[in-house]
Short mmCIF file of C-alpha atoms in Angstrom, two decimals:
data_model
loop_
_atom_site.label_atom_id
_atom_site.label_comp_id
_atom_site.label_asym_id
_atom_site.label_seq_id
_atom_site.Cartn_x
_atom_site.Cartn_y
_atom_site.Cartn_z
CA UNK A 1 30.07 37.09 7.48
CA UNK A 2 32.57 40.07 5.73
CA UNK A 3 32.13 41.77 9.40
CA UNK A 4 32.51 39.09 11.74
CA UNK A 5 36.41 37.64 9.73
CA UNK A 6 37.25 42.27 9.64
CA UNK A 7 36.95 41.88 14.00
CA UNK A 8 39.23 38.43 13.68
CA UNK A 9 41.29 40.33 12.07
CA UNK A 10 41.37 42.77 14.12
CA UNK A 11 42.07 40.56 17.13
CA UNK A 12 45.13 39.04 15.68
CA UNK A 13 46.44 41.96 14.86
CA UNK A 14 45.80 43.08 19.08
CA UNK A 15 47.71 39.34 19.67
CA UNK A 16 50.44 40.60 17.09
CA UNK A 17 51.42 44.15 18.70
CA UNK A 18 50.95 42.43 22.09
CA UNK A 19 53.68 40.51 21.27
CA UNK A 20 55.87 43.69 20.10
CA UNK A 21 55.56 44.90 23.46
CA UNK A 22 58.22 43.04 24.19
CA UNK A 23 61.70 44.08 23.26
CA UNK A 24 63.92 41.58 22.17
CA UNK A 25 67.34 41.87 23.35
CA UNK A 26 69.93 40.48 22.00
CA UNK A 27 73.80 38.78 23.70
CA UNK A 28 75.59 42.03 22.56
CA UNK A 29 73.01 44.47 23.97
CA UNK A 30 72.92 42.75 27.74
CA UNK A 31 75.78 44.36 29.60
CA UNK A 32 78.23 42.96 31.27
CA UNK A 33 76.21 44.49 34.58
CA UNK A 34 72.97 43.51 33.73
CA UNK A 35 74.51 39.64 32.69
CA UNK A 36 75.87 40.36 36.46
CA UNK A 37 75.29 43.32 38.28
CA UNK A 38 76.52 44.82 41.31
CA UNK A 39 76.41 42.82 44.16
CA UNK A 40 75.49 39.78 43.28
CA UNK A 41 78.27 38.04 45.14
CA UNK A 42 76.92 40.00 48.27
CA UNK A 43 79.24 41.88 50.36
CA UNK A 44 82.85 40.41 48.90
CA UNK A 45 82.53 42.57 46.11
CA UNK A 46 83.58 41.54 42.49
CA UNK A 47 84.11 37.23 42.04
CA UNK A 48 87.82 36.91 41.06
CA UNK A 49 89.45 33.73 38.87
CA UNK A 50 91.83 31.61 39.93
CA UNK A 51 93.91 32.75 36.92
CA UNK A 52 93.19 36.45 38.12
CA UNK A 53 94.72 36.13 41.46
CA UNK A 54 98.82 37.20 41.76
CA UNK A 55 101.68 34.36 43.56
CA UNK A 56 101.56 34.91 46.51
CA UNK A 57 104.70 35.84 48.82
CA UNK A 58 106.16 34.82 51.06
CA UNK A 59 105.55 37.40 52.83
CA UNK A 60 102.16 38.22 54.20
CA UNK A 61 99.79 40.73 53.21
CA UNK A 62 98.03 41.69 55.12
CA UNK A 63 93.86 42.37 54.17
CA UNK A 64 91.92 45.70 52.76
CA UNK A 65 89.20 45.77 55.15
CA UNK A 66 86.08 45.20 52.71
CA UNK A 67 83.41 48.04 51.97
CA UNK A 68 79.79 47.74 53.03
CA UNK A 69 77.33 47.06 49.90
CA UNK A 70 75.84 49.92 48.11
CA UNK A 71 72.80 48.64 46.23
CA UNK A 72 71.57 51.15 43.74
CA UNK A 73 67.59 52.14 43.61
CA UNK A 74 66.52 49.88 40.34
CA UNK A 75 68.98 47.26 38.83
CA UNK A 76 68.16 46.35 35.02
CA UNK A 77 66.99 43.02 36.03
CA UNK A 78 64.40 45.11 38.63
CA UNK A 79 63.10 47.15 35.61
CA UNK A 80 63.29 43.99 32.60
CA UNK A 81 61.07 41.78 35.59
CA UNK A 82 58.84 45.43 35.24
CA UNK A 83 58.28 45.92 31.59
CA UNK A 84 57.38 41.74 31.87
CA UNK A 85 54.83 42.69 34.24
CA UNK A 86 53.84 45.34 31.98
CA UNK A 87 53.00 43.56 29.51
CA UNK A 88 52.11 40.51 30.75
CA UNK A 89 49.09 43.20 32.40
CA UNK A 90 48.68 43.67 28.97
CA UNK A 91 48.44 40.95 26.93
CA UNK A 92 45.59 39.90 29.43
CA UNK A 93 43.95 43.00 29.36
CA UNK A 94 43.79 42.40 25.18
CA UNK A 95 42.87 39.05 25.14
CA UNK A 96 40.14 39.82 27.68
CA UNK A 97 38.66 42.25 25.46
CA UNK A 98 39.47 40.11 22.24
CA UNK A 99 37.01 37.37 24.53
CA UNK A 100 34.16 40.03 23.90
CA UNK A 101 34.88 40.76 21.13
CA UNK A 102 34.77 37.25 20.31
CA UNK A 103 31.10 36.88 22.38
CA UNK A 104 29.23 40.48 21.17
CA UNK A 105 29.86 38.86 17.30
CA UNK A 106 29.11 35.79 18.07
CA UNK A 107 25.50 36.94 19.42
CA UNK A 108 25.49 39.29 16.71
CA UNK A 109 26.08 36.17 14.24
CA UNK A 110 23.07 33.65 15.42
CA UNK A 111 20.08 37.03 15.01
CA UNK A 112 21.66 37.44 11.11
CA UNK A 113 21.36 33.37 10.96
CA UNK A 114 17.97 33.14 12.67
CA UNK A 115 16.90 36.00 10.38
CA UNK A 116 18.29 34.00 7.82
CA UNK A 117 16.35 32.14 8.73
CA UNK A 118 13.38 33.89 9.17
CA UNK A 119 13.75 35.17 5.73
CA UNK A 120 14.40 31.71 3.35
CA UNK A 121 12.24 29.71 5.80
CA UNK A 122 9.12 30.57 4.13
CA UNK A 123 10.38 29.18 0.58
CA UNK A 124 11.21 25.93 1.93
CA UNK A 125 8.06 25.60 3.19
CA UNK A 126 6.54 26.45 0.27
CA UNK A 127 9.17 24.06 -2.29
CA UNK A 128 7.78 20.96 1.08
CA UNK A 129 3.83 22.27 -0.03
CA UNK A 130 4.59 21.76 -3.67
CA UNK A 131 6.21 18.14 -2.89
CA UNK A 132 3.05 17.86 -0.92
CA UNK A 133 0.97 18.49 -3.55
CA UNK A 134 2.35 16.30 -6.52
CA UNK A 135 2.74 13.28 -4.19
CA UNK A 136 -1.28 13.70 -3.55
CA UNK A 137 -2.39 13.80 -7.20
CA UNK A 138 0.01 11.17 -7.49
CA UNK A 139 -1.41 9.89 -5.31
CA UNK A 140 -5.46 11.21 -6.57
CA UNK A 141 -3.99 9.76 -10.53
CA UNK A 142 -3.42 6.26 -8.47
CA UNK A 143 -6.29 5.87 -6.72
CA UNK A 144 -9.07 6.69 -9.54
CA UNK A 145 -6.62 3.89 -11.98
CA UNK A 146 -7.85 1.43 -8.50
CA UNK A 147 -11.56 2.48 -8.45
CA UNK A 148 -11.63 1.60 -12.78
CA UNK A 149 -9.76 -1.62 -12.24
CA UNK A 150 -12.74 -2.79 -8.84
CA UNK A 151 -15.50 -1.48 -11.16
CA UNK A 152 -13.79 -3.63 -13.79
CA UNK A 153 -13.94 -6.09 -11.25
CA UNK A 154 -17.12 -5.74 -10.29
CA UNK A 155 -19.14 -5.87 -14.01
CA UNK A 156 -17.36 -8.70 -14.76
CA UNK A 157 -18.68 -11.07 -11.53
CA UNK A 158 -22.12 -8.81 -12.08
CA UNK A 159 -22.24 -10.68 -15.49
CA UNK A 160 -21.24 -13.92 -13.60
CA UNK A 161 -24.01 -13.98 -11.01
CA UNK A 162 -26.47 -12.68 -14.02
CA UNK A 163 -25.01 -16.44 -16.14
CA UNK A 164 -25.58 -18.10 -13.07
CA UNK A 165 -29.02 -17.05 -12.24
CA UNK A 166 -29.76 -17.42 -15.61
CA UNK A 167 -28.86 -21.51 -15.64
CA UNK A 168 -30.78 -21.63 -12.83
CA UNK A 169 -33.99 -20.49 -13.54
CA UNK A 170 -33.15 -22.45 -16.79
CA UNK A 171 -32.84 -25.57 -14.67
CA UNK A 172 -35.97 -24.34 -12.05
CA UNK A 173 -38.46 -24.82 -16.10
CA UNK A 174 -36.82 -27.58 -16.91
CA UNK A 175 -37.72 -29.67 -13.36
CA UNK A 176 -41.20 -28.00 -13.55
CA UNK A 177 -41.54 -29.74 -17.38
CA UNK A 178 -40.39 -32.55 -15.76
CA UNK A 179 -42.53 -32.28 -13.22
CA UNK A 180 -45.59 -32.28 -14.99
CA UNK A 181 -44.44 -34.98 -17.08
CA UNK A 182 -44.69 -37.42 -14.16
CA UNK A 183 -47.31 -35.92 -12.64
CA UNK A 184 -49.60 -37.00 -16.08
CA UNK A 185 -47.75 -39.91 -16.07
CA UNK A 186 -49.23 -40.72 -12.48
CA UNK A 187 -52.83 -39.39 -13.54
CA UNK A 188 -52.46 -42.27 -16.58
CA UNK A 189 -50.79 -44.91 -14.31
CA UNK A 190 -54.15 -43.77 -11.58
CA UNK A 191 -56.58 -44.57 -14.54
CA UNK A 192 -55.14 -47.69 -15.52
CA UNK A 193 -54.88 -48.75 -12.52
CA UNK A 194 -58.53 -48.33 -11.18
CA UNK A 195 -59.78 -49.97 -14.25
CA UNK A 196 -57.90 -52.94 -12.72
CA UNK A 197 -58.82 -52.71 -9.46
CA UNK A 198 -60.73 -55.93 -9.17
CA UNK A 199 -57.60 -57.75 -9.65
CA UNK A 200 -55.71 -57.87 -5.77
CA UNK A 201 -52.73 -58.45 -7.12
CA UNK A 202 -52.43 -55.12 -9.46
CA UNK A 203 -53.73 -53.26 -6.84
CA UNK A 204 -50.97 -54.39 -4.48
CA UNK A 205 -48.64 -53.40 -6.63
CA UNK A 206 -50.01 -50.24 -7.72
CA UNK A 207 -49.97 -48.69 -4.17
CA UNK A 208 -46.20 -49.95 -4.12
CA UNK A 209 -45.33 -48.57 -7.23
CA UNK A 210 -47.96 -45.09 -5.63
CA UNK A 211 -45.85 -44.54 -3.15
CA UNK A 212 -42.60 -44.67 -5.06
CA UNK A 213 -43.37 -42.47 -7.05
CA UNK A 214 -45.31 -40.47 -4.26
CA UNK A 215 -41.36 -40.22 -2.62
CA UNK A 216 -39.93 -39.44 -6.00
CA UNK A 217 -41.82 -36.32 -6.21
CA UNK A 218 -41.29 -35.59 -2.44
CA UNK A 219 -37.99 -35.63 -3.33
CA UNK A 220 -37.92 -33.45 -6.43
CA UNK A 221 -40.36 -31.30 -4.72
CA UNK A 222 -37.90 -31.07 -1.48
CA UNK A 223 -35.12 -30.00 -3.86
CA UNK A 224 -36.70 -27.54 -5.74
CA UNK A 225 -37.53 -25.49 -2.43
CA UNK A 226 -33.96 -25.33 -1.74
CA UNK A 227 -32.85 -23.93 -4.63
CA UNK A 228 -35.68 -21.53 -5.05
CA UNK A 229 -34.82 -20.50 -1.20
CA UNK A 230 -31.00 -20.26 -2.89
CA UNK A 231 -31.72 -18.15 -5.14
CA UNK A 232 -34.32 -16.16 -2.99
CA UNK A 233 -31.36 -15.35 -1.13
CA UNK A 234 -28.96 -14.66 -3.24
CA UNK A 235 -31.14 -12.09 -4.97
CA UNK A 236 -31.86 -9.84 -2.17
CA UNK A 237 -28.33 -10.35 -1.42
CA UNK A 238 -27.31 -9.35 -4.44
CA UNK A 239 -29.84 -6.04 -4.19
CA UNK A 240 -28.96 -5.57 -0.67
CA UNK A 241 -25.66 -4.75 -1.43
CA UNK A 242 -26.61 -2.40 -4.94
CA UNK A 243 -27.24 1.27 -5.48
CA UNK A 244 -30.71 1.48 -6.39
CA UNK A 245 -32.28 3.09 -9.32
CA UNK A 246 -28.99 3.21 -11.73
CA UNK A 247 -27.06 5.40 -8.79
CA UNK A 248 -22.49 4.47 -9.38
CA UNK A 249 -22.19 6.33 -6.15
CA UNK A 250 -23.60 6.22 -2.65
CA UNK A 251 -21.91 7.74 0.82
CA UNK A 252 -22.05 5.05 3.41
CA UNK A 253 -21.41 6.67 6.74
CA UNK A 254 -20.43 4.07 9.01
CA UNK A 255 -20.58 5.62 13.03
CA UNK A 256 -22.76 8.28 15.06
CA UNK A 257 -20.31 10.72 15.70
CA UNK A 258 -19.89 14.71 16.05
CA UNK A 259 -18.23 14.87 13.11
CA UNK A 260 -19.70 12.56 10.41
CA UNK A 261 -21.64 14.86 7.83
CA UNK A 262 -21.57 15.78 4.53
CA UNK A 263 -20.67 19.47 3.11
CA UNK A 264 -22.08 20.39 -0.21
CA UNK A 265 -21.81 22.79 -2.77
CA UNK A 266 -24.43 24.27 -4.38
CA UNK A 267 -24.36 24.58 -8.29
CA UNK A 268 -25.96 28.36 -8.42
CA UNK A 269 -26.76 30.55 -5.31
CA UNK A 270 -30.17 30.58 -3.32
CA UNK A 271 -32.61 32.49 -3.24
CA UNK A 272 -35.49 31.34 -4.46
CA UNK A 273 -38.90 30.73 -3.10
CA UNK A 274 -40.12 27.08 -4.19
CA UNK A 275 -38.09 24.32 -3.61
CA UNK A 276 -37.76 20.54 -4.21
CA UNK A 277 -35.59 17.82 -2.99
CA UNK A 278 -35.36 13.95 -3.16
CA UNK A 279 -32.97 11.08 -2.00
CA UNK A 280 -32.23 7.79 -1.38
CA UNK A 281 -32.09 6.87 2.30
CA UNK A 282 -31.05 3.48 4.19
CA UNK A 283 -30.64 4.16 7.70
CA UNK A 284 -29.55 1.65 9.81
CA UNK A 285 -30.73 3.18 12.89
CA UNK A 286 -33.43 5.51 13.50
CA UNK A 287 -33.50 7.81 16.65
CA UNK A 288 -35.86 10.69 18.07
CA UNK A 289 -34.63 12.94 15.13
CA UNK A 290 -31.83 11.51 12.55
CA UNK A 291 -31.47 14.23 9.63
CA UNK A 292 -30.57 13.35 6.16
CA UNK A 293 -31.22 16.69 4.39
CA UNK A 294 -30.29 20.26 5.91
CA UNK A 295 -29.99 24.03 4.57
CA UNK A 296 -28.69 26.95 6.77
CA UNK A 297 -27.84 30.41 6.37
CA UNK A 298 -26.27 33.26 8.45
CA UNK A 299 -30.13 34.44 9.49
CA UNK A 300 -32.00 31.72 9.96
CA UNK A 301 -29.49 27.67 11.16
CA UNK A 302 -33.64 26.21 10.00
CA UNK A 303 -33.80 26.82 6.99
CA UNK A 304 -34.83 23.85 5.67
CA UNK A 305 -34.47 20.22 6.68
CA UNK A 306 -36.25 16.67 6.07
CA UNK A 307 -35.47 14.72 9.06
CA UNK A 308 -36.18 10.96 10.55
CA UNK A 309 -38.16 10.72 13.62
CA UNK A 310 -38.44 7.05 14.65
CA UNK A 311 -40.37 5.43 11.53
CA UNK A 312 -41.75 9.54 10.09
CA UNK A 313 -40.60 11.34 7.81
CA UNK A 314 -40.77 15.56 8.92
CA UNK A 315 -40.01 18.37 6.48
CA UNK A 316 -39.58 22.14 7.80
CA UNK A 317 -38.65 25.50 6.00
CA UNK A 318 -38.30 28.25 8.23
CA UNK A 319 -37.66 26.19 11.30
CA UNK A 320 -39.44 23.58 13.09
CA UNK A 321 -42.79 25.19 13.54
CA UNK A 322 -43.38 24.93 9.68
CA UNK A 323 -43.84 21.14 8.66
CA UNK A 324 -45.09 18.68 7.36
CA UNK A 325 -44.84 14.73 8.28
CA UNK A 326 -45.99 11.83 7.05
CA UNK A 327 -46.07 9.26 10.11
CA UNK A 328 -44.97 5.00 9.37
CA UNK A 329 -42.75 5.34 6.90
CA UNK A 330 -39.76 4.11 6.68
CA UNK A 331 -37.67 1.36 7.70
CA UNK A 332 -34.14 0.33 9.07
CA UNK A 333 -32.05 -1.50 6.98
CA UNK A 334 -34.09 -0.56 3.10
CA UNK A 335 -33.73 1.70 0.89
CA UNK A 336 -36.47 4.54 0.31
CA UNK A 337 -36.64 7.44 -2.00
CA UNK A 338 -37.84 10.66 -0.45
CA UNK A 339 -39.14 13.70 -2.22
CA UNK A 340 -40.10 16.79 -0.17
CA UNK A 341 -41.40 19.86 -2.34
CA UNK A 342 -42.46 23.58 -0.84
CA UNK A 343 -43.87 26.86 -2.46
CA UNK A 344 -43.36 30.01 -1.43
CA UNK A 345 -47.38 30.74 -2.52
CA UNK A 346 -49.89 29.22 -0.03
CA UNK A 347 -47.45 27.27 1.78
CA UNK A 348 -47.90 24.01 0.32
CA UNK A 349 -46.10 21.49 1.18
CA UNK A 350 -46.30 18.12 1.03
CA UNK A 351 -43.47 14.42 1.45
CA UNK A 352 -43.88 11.72 -1.45
CA UNK A 353 -42.07 8.43 -0.38
CA UNK A 354 -41.43 5.78 -3.26
CA UNK A 355 -43.40 8.29 -5.18
CA UNK A 356 -45.65 8.82 -3.44
CA UNK A 357 -47.23 11.69 -1.27
CA UNK A 358 -48.08 10.63 1.94
CA UNK A 359 -48.20 14.08 3.38
CA UNK A 360 -49.28 17.16 2.40
CA UNK A 361 -50.26 20.49 4.17
CA UNK A 362 -50.83 24.38 2.95
CA UNK A 363 -49.93 27.40 4.80
CA UNK A 364 -46.35 26.07 5.63
CA UNK A 365 -43.70 29.61 5.27
CA UNK A 366 -46.37 31.30 3.21
CA UNK A 367 -45.05 33.90 1.53
CA UNK A 368 -40.93 33.24 2.50
CA UNK A 369 -38.43 32.92 0.50
CA UNK A 370 -35.27 30.76 1.13
CA UNK A 371 -32.16 32.92 1.50
CA UNK A 372 -28.70 32.39 0.45
CA UNK A 373 -25.10 32.27 1.33
CA UNK A 374 -26.11 29.25 3.04
CA UNK A 375 -24.35 25.93 3.65
CA UNK A 376 -26.04 22.34 2.98
CA UNK A 377 -24.66 19.42 4.69
CA UNK A 378 -26.12 15.13 4.92
CA UNK A 379 -26.13 13.88 7.15
CA UNK A 380 -26.83 16.46 10.41
CA UNK A 381 -27.17 19.85 10.89
CA UNK A 382 -25.34 23.26 11.59
CA UNK A 383 -28.21 24.77 14.23
CA UNK A 384 -27.72 27.24 16.20
CA UNK A 385 -23.40 26.95 15.84
CA UNK A 386 -23.56 27.86 12.53
CA UNK A 387 -21.75 31.18 12.80
CA UNK A 388 -18.64 28.38 14.64
CA UNK A 389 -18.82 26.47 11.25
CA UNK A 390 -14.85 25.20 11.65
CA UNK A 391 -15.77 23.63 14.93
CA UNK A 392 -16.85 20.07 14.04
CA UNK A 393 -17.17 19.09 17.66
CA UNK A 394 -19.89 21.28 18.02
CA UNK A 395 -22.42 19.24 15.99
CA UNK A 396 -24.43 17.43 17.84
CA UNK A 397 -24.11 13.04 17.73
CA UNK A 398 -27.74 12.24 18.48
CA UNK A 399 -28.50 13.66 15.59
CA UNK A 400 -26.23 11.84 12.76
CA UNK A 401 -27.41 10.17 10.51
CA UNK A 402 -25.75 6.70 10.40
CA UNK A 403 -26.17 4.56 7.24
CA UNK A 404 -26.23 4.64 3.05
CA UNK A 405 -27.64 7.75 1.23
CA UNK A 406 -27.45 8.35 -2.79
CA UNK A 407 -29.10 10.37 -5.12
CA UNK A 408 -28.94 13.72 -3.72
CA UNK A 409 -30.50 15.85 -6.25
CA UNK A 410 -32.14 19.96 -5.07
CA UNK A 411 -34.27 22.23 -7.86
CA UNK A 412 -35.62 25.91 -7.17
CA UNK A 413 -38.89 24.57 -8.37
CA UNK A 414 -41.33 22.46 -7.31
CA UNK A 415 -41.96 19.32 -9.43
CA UNK A 416 -44.92 17.34 -11.20
CA UNK A 417 -45.85 13.77 -9.91
CA UNK A 418 -44.84 12.32 -12.68
CA UNK A 419 -41.60 13.05 -12.55
CA UNK A 420 -41.01 12.27 -8.45
CA UNK A 421 -42.34 8.63 -9.75
CA UNK A 422 -40.06 8.36 -12.76
CA UNK A 423 -36.70 9.09 -10.06
CA UNK A 424 -38.34 6.28 -6.99
CA UNK A 425 -38.53 3.31 -9.37
CA UNK A 426 -35.61 1.66 -7.76
CA UNK A 427 -34.44 -0.69 -11.32
CA UNK A 428 -34.43 2.30 -12.70
CA UNK A 429 -32.22 5.23 -13.54
CA UNK A 430 -33.63 8.36 -11.22
CA UNK A 431 -30.28 8.46 -10.41
CA UNK A 432 -30.04 10.00 -14.34
CA UNK A 433 -32.55 12.82 -13.46
CA UNK A 434 -30.73 15.38 -11.55
CA UNK A 435 -31.32 18.85 -10.80
CA UNK A 436 -30.54 21.85 -11.07
CA UNK A 437 -29.04 23.29 -7.91
CA UNK A 438 -28.22 19.89 -6.54
CA UNK A 439 -26.64 17.35 -9.18
CA UNK A 440 -25.57 14.38 -7.84
CA UNK A 441 -23.05 12.46 -9.60
CA UNK A 442 -21.59 16.12 -10.39
CA UNK A 443 -21.67 18.74 -6.95
CA UNK A 444 -19.14 19.17 -5.33
CA UNK A 445 -19.18 17.25 -1.61
CA UNK A 446 -16.70 17.21 1.51
CA UNK A 447 -17.16 14.33 2.90
CA UNK A 448 -16.10 14.14 7.47
CA UNK A 449 -15.35 12.52 10.63
CA UNK A 450 -15.00 9.26 8.58
CA UNK A 451 -18.38 9.29 6.14
CA UNK A 452 -16.72 7.81 2.65
CA UNK A 453 -17.75 7.57 -0.79
CA UNK A 454 -18.76 3.54 -2.17
CA UNK A 455 -19.91 2.99 -5.52
#
């Protein structure tokens, strides 16, 4: 900037020198010849005023003959005009030179300003990034507060619903007691009336009473049936909205798309020669191949897979050629607990459904060892596109999972039947038994493509 100011000062000095090139002529320096040059009045010579003209005599004096005009080569005015023209040319040249200098300096100034923006733009971007992070942290805190409030409200609603259920159950017990007393009364009444069967009038009265009593019993029975149906519907809706096995959080896959998936970060690295995978799933729709759990590495994109095929469950190790299948165990819209167990020793693999072993097979990837540095996905698989991890469009939308999922745990050992059955209790607390490789509620998860975390 200082260099540009110095250039502008130089331009102003040049303009001052231009003005100095024009000589200033005072009135004292202008000679009479410059005021009235020779032959200014043409061929008559110098002008004579009336005061300088002598009085004419009576005698006529002959006028002298005029001498011819002799113009000088360059008069003083010509020299003055020449100097003015030269000064004008110099001024134009200096102005053009000053204009060129200003243009060049402006271009240089523009370059320096661009360099300044490029140099200090990163600091501005970092400041914006810090501000965005602060705002994100504040939003996260607000969301956590809102979630805590929602949990408190849901807990209060659950307590109110439980109290209403208890009242309904108490009323049903009371109605059953009334019915039992009425039935006893009816039996006693019928026995007494049978003794007086010979009295026709009394029989007619008993018949009318019996009809009234039967109508009363029928109305009470219909009311009790309606109450029972309402209680059944309410309990079913309450159970369908609750997460199973005491799980506090779950995943909602609202739609089938090429980007919906959840990436899980393991707590400890593989490799391993044994594995157990357990999870709860409630599928909305099941197609030919719907992926629940997949583990892929750069060397083998199909290391582990737990998939749904219609109503069947398939568990594969080291590719689709090594699998075990449990048919007809999954229903759409219903919670199901699935466990897949495999050991490299003799290749023993099995599938457990709701705490019971549904299928098993030996020789599944016998002697194989799971590779490390892989990626775990829920609801999708990388498959042959594992090298393009950052391109979500490479996923196959037809293999995406839709529905709810919770209680996903993984161990690097084989769980026994008792441990598996404890996790498969719908009203139990199986979510508290967390794996040492993937622990539900502890391991870091990243949902993508519209997958939501539910409570």
